[in-house]
PDB file of C-alpha atoms in Angstrom:
ATOM      1  CA  UNK L   1      20.780  21.000  26.379  1.00 57.00           C
ATOM      2  CA  UNK L   2      19.833  17.411  25.587  1.00 57.00           C
ATOM      3  CA  UNK L   3      22.402  14.727  25.229  1.00 60.00           C
ATOM      4  CA  UNK L   4      22.554  12.890  21.875  1.00 62.00           C
ATOM      5  CA  UNK L   5      21.613   9.601  23.544  1.00 66.00           C
ATOM      6  CA  UNK L   6      18.371  10.926  25.016  1.00 80.00           C
ATOM      7  CA  UNK L   7      17.483  12.478  21.657  1.00 79.00           C
ATOM      8  CA  UNK L   8      18.095   9.140  19.934  1.00 81.00           C
ATOM      9  CA  UNK L   9      16.042   7.336  22.562  1.00 84.00           C
ATOM     10  CA  UNK L  10      13.200   9.804  22.109  1.00 84.00           C
ATOM     11  CA  UNK L  11      13.243   9.277  18.323  1.00 84.00           C
ATOM     12  CA  UNK L  12      13.219   5.500  18.765  1.00 86.00           C
ATOM     13  CA  UNK L  13      10.362   5.735  21.235  1.00 87.00           C
ATOM     14  CA  UNK L  14       8.379   7.988  18.895  1.00 87.00           C
ATOM     15  CA  UNK L  15       8.941   5.605  15.985  1.00 87.00           C
ATOM     16  CA  UNK L  16       7.912   2.614  18.113  1.00 89.00           C
ATOM     17  CA  UNK L  17       4.682   4.213  19.340  1.00 90.00           C
ATOM     18  CA  UNK L  18       3.947   5.504  15.839  1.00 88.00           C
ATOM     19  CA  UNK L  19       4.391   2.028  14.368  1.00 89.00           C
ATOM     20  CA  UNK L  20       2.114   0.528  17.009  1.00 93.00           C
ATOM     21  CA  UNK L  21      -0.508   3.196  16.276  1.00 92.00           C
ATOM     22  CA  UNK L  22      -0.235   2.527  12.527  1.00 89.00           C
ATOM     23  CA  UNK L  23      -0.705  -1.181  13.172  1.00 90.00           C
ATOM     24  CA  UNK L  24      -3.856  -0.518  15.185  1.00 93.00           C
ATOM     25  CA  UNK L  25      -5.198   1.854  12.487  1.00 91.00           C
ATOM     26  CA  UNK L  26      -4.412  -0.701   9.760  1.00 88.00           C
ATOM     27  CA  UNK L  27      -6.170  -3.522  11.617  1.00 90.00           C
ATOM     28  CA  UNK L  28      -9.170  -1.307  12.344  1.00 92.00           C
ATOM     29  CA  UNK L  29      -9.447  -0.290   8.679  1.00 88.00           C
ATOM     30  CA  UNK L  30      -9.200  -3.918   7.564  1.00 86.00           C
ATOM     31  CA  UNK L  31     -11.842  -4.972  10.083  1.00 91.00           C
ATOM     32  CA  UNK L  32     -14.219  -2.128   9.177  1.00 92.00           C
ATOM     33  CA  UNK L  33     -13.665  -2.424   5.397  1.00 88.00           C
ATOM     34  CA  UNK L  34     -13.152   1.336   5.303  1.00 86.00           C
ATOM     35  CA  UNK L  35     -13.024   3.274   2.029  1.00 86.00           C
ATOM     36  CA  UNK L  36      -9.549   4.030   0.636  1.00 83.00           C
ATOM     37  CA  UNK L  37      -9.925   7.783   1.293  1.00 86.00           C
ATOM     38  CA  UNK L  38     -10.881   7.135   4.932  1.00 89.00           C
ATOM     39  CA  UNK L  39      -7.816   4.927   5.383  1.00 87.00           C
ATOM     40  CA  UNK L  40      -5.540   7.543   3.857  1.00 87.00           C
ATOM     41  CA  UNK L  41      -7.063  10.234   6.098  1.00 91.00           C
ATOM     42  CA  UNK L  42      -6.583   8.081   9.219  1.00 90.00           C
ATOM     43  CA  UNK L  43      -2.943   7.525   8.253  1.00 88.00           C
ATOM     44  CA  UNK L  44      -2.529  11.259   7.654  1.00 89.00           C
ATOM     45  CA  UNK L  45      -3.831  11.990  11.154  1.00 92.00           C
ATOM     46  CA  UNK L  46      -1.356   9.533  12.680  1.00 89.00           C
ATOM     47  CA  UNK L  47       1.539  11.104  10.779  1.00 88.00           C
ATOM     48  CA  UNK L  48       0.426  14.605  11.723  1.00 89.00           C
ATOM     49  CA  UNK L  49       0.054  13.828  15.425  1.00 88.00           C
ATOM     50  CA  UNK L  50       3.393  12.054  15.671  1.00 85.00           C
ATOM     51  CA  UNK L  51       5.133  14.780  13.650  1.00 86.00           C
ATOM     52  CA  UNK L  52       4.069  17.290  16.276  1.00 88.00           C
ATOM     53  CA  UNK L  53       6.051  15.331  18.861  1.00 80.00           C
ATOM     54  CA  UNK L  54       9.240  16.807  17.462  1.00 73.00           C
ATOM     55  CA  UNK L  55      11.657  14.280  15.953  1.00 79.00           C
ATOM     56  CA  UNK L  56      12.203  14.844  12.228  1.00 84.00           C
ATOM     57  CA  UNK L  57      13.993  11.533  11.664  1.00 84.00           C
ATOM     58  CA  UNK L  58      11.311   9.471  13.393  1.00 85.00           C
ATOM     59  CA  UNK L  59       8.550  11.388  11.593  1.00 86.00           C
ATOM     60  CA  UNK L  60      10.234  10.777   8.228  1.00 88.00           C
ATOM     61  CA  UNK L  61      10.648   7.072   8.941  1.00 87.00           C
ATOM     62  CA  UNK L  62       7.028   6.860  10.090  1.00 87.00           C
ATOM     63  CA  UNK L  63       5.916   8.571   6.887  1.00 88.00           C
ATOM     64  CA  UNK L  64       7.796   6.011   4.762  1.00 90.00           C
ATOM     65  CA  UNK L  65       6.292   3.132   6.758  1.00 88.00           C
ATOM     66  CA  UNK L  66       2.837   4.653   6.328  1.00 87.00           C
ATOM     67  CA  UNK L  67       3.193   4.978   2.553  1.00 86.00           C
ATOM     68  CA  UNK L  68       4.413   1.383   2.308  1.00 86.00           C
ATOM     69  CA  UNK L  69       1.521   0.100   4.433  1.00 83.00           C
ATOM     70  CA  UNK L  70      -1.044   2.073   2.457  1.00 81.00           C
ATOM     71  CA  UNK L  71       0.318   0.810  -0.854  1.00 81.00           C
ATOM     72  CA  UNK L  72       0.711  -2.800   0.296  1.00 81.00           C
ATOM     73  CA  UNK L  73      -2.529  -3.330   2.196  1.00 78.00           C
ATOM     74  CA  UNK L  74      -5.035  -1.026   0.546  1.00 77.00           C
ATOM     75  CA  UNK L  75      -4.059   0.115  -2.965  1.00 74.00           C
ATOM     76  CA  UNK L  76      -5.395  -2.065  -5.790  1.00 68.00           C
ATOM     77  CA  UNK L  77      -2.865  -3.531  -8.238  1.00 65.00           C
ATOM     78  CA  UNK L  78      -2.181  -1.201 -11.151  1.00 63.00           C
ATOM     79  CA  UNK L  79      -2.706  -3.791 -13.899  1.00 60.00           C
ATOM     80  CA  UNK L  80      -5.630  -5.659 -12.342  1.00 60.00           C
ATOM     81  CA  UNK L  81      -8.074  -3.954 -14.736  1.00 64.00           C
ATOM     82  CA  UNK L  82      -6.412  -5.441 -17.820  1.00 66.00           C
ATOM     83  CA  UNK L  83      -6.586  -8.909 -16.353  1.00 67.00           C
ATOM     84  CA  UNK L  84     -10.295  -8.679 -15.565  1.00 73.00           C
ATOM     85  CA  UNK L  85     -11.158  -7.256 -19.010  1.00 77.00           C
ATOM     86  CA  UNK L  86      -9.394 -10.130 -20.768  1.00 77.00           C
ATOM     87  CA  UNK L  87     -11.038 -12.725 -18.506  1.00 78.00           C
ATOM     88  CA  UNK L  88     -14.477 -11.134 -19.005  1.00 78.00           C
ATOM     89  CA  UNK L  89     -14.133 -11.833 -22.730  1.00 79.00           C
ATOM     90  CA  UNK L  90     -13.144 -15.466 -22.169  1.00 82.00           C
ATOM     91  CA  UNK L  91      -9.463 -14.821 -22.769  1.00 83.00           C
ATOM     92  CA  UNK L  92      -6.216 -15.514 -20.991  1.00 83.00           C
ATOM     93  CA  UNK L  93      -3.352 -13.203 -20.025  1.00 79.00           C
ATOM     94  CA  UNK L  94       0.061 -14.775 -19.473  1.00 80.00           C
ATOM     95  CA  UNK L  95       3.561 -13.498 -18.901  1.00 78.00           C
ATOM     96  CA  UNK L  96       6.969 -15.072 -19.267  1.00 79.00           C
ATOM     97  CA  UNK L  97      10.448 -13.967 -18.263  1.00 75.00           C
ATOM     98  CA  UNK L  98      13.105 -13.904 -20.959  1.00 72.00           C
ATOM     99  CA  UNK L  99      16.703 -14.962 -20.321  1.00 75.00           C
ATOM    100  CA  UNK L 100      17.854 -11.390 -20.871  1.00 73.00           C
ATOM    101  CA  UNK L 101      16.233  -8.183 -19.773  1.00 76.00           C
ATOM    102  CA  UNK L 102      12.508  -7.787 -20.226  1.00 74.00           C
ATOM    103  CA  UNK L 103       9.463 -10.014 -20.224  1.00 76.00           C
ATOM    104  CA  UNK L 104       6.834 -11.236 -22.692  1.00 79.00           C
ATOM    105  CA  UNK L 105       3.128 -10.626 -22.130  1.00 78.00           C
ATOM    106  CA  UNK L 106       0.637 -12.607 -24.199  1.00 81.00           C
ATOM    107  CA  UNK L 107      -3.095 -12.034 -24.523  1.00 82.00           C
ATOM    108  CA  UNK L 108      -5.173 -14.908 -25.933  1.00 84.00           C
ATOM    109  CA  UNK L 109      -8.800 -14.172 -26.847  1.00 83.00           C
ATOM    110  CA  UNK L 110     -11.312 -16.617 -28.344  1.00 84.00           C
ATOM    111  CA  UNK L 111     -12.485 -15.959 -31.905  1.00 82.00           C
ATOM    112  CA  UNK L 112     -15.364 -13.529 -32.285  1.00 75.00           C
ATOM    113  CA  UNK L 113     -18.720 -15.224 -32.852  1.00 73.00           C
ATOM    114  CA  UNK L 114     -21.122 -13.514 -35.214  1.00 70.00           C
ATOM    115  CA  UNK L 115     -24.492 -12.668 -33.787  1.00 59.00           C
ATOM    116  CA  UNK L 116     -27.317 -14.824 -35.130  1.00 61.00           C
ATOM    117  CA  UNK L 117     -30.312 -12.750 -36.276  1.00 58.00           C
TER     118      UNK L 117
END
């Protein structure tokens, strides 16, 4: 039977090696400009291989770190499309924080010019 200390040390070691592997995979994907699906698949392989090592707690923590890294480094911003559409039409998108809860978003577009025939 394993002692609780050796089990904790094994989990910490697994999490450390998993984090180092994720760092290497992240840097390789950034260097190679890999497609988002390829990055997600590489992360999935890392999670799968380290999950087979046995520690549930370390595997869960590694999974959370992987999701955070994938979202932070590789996922495009959710509202980036709105910004580019407004700018493509010569407009401006601004936001301001109110003193209370909430925020104000303002879209300013130039007046429409009639086509000259």
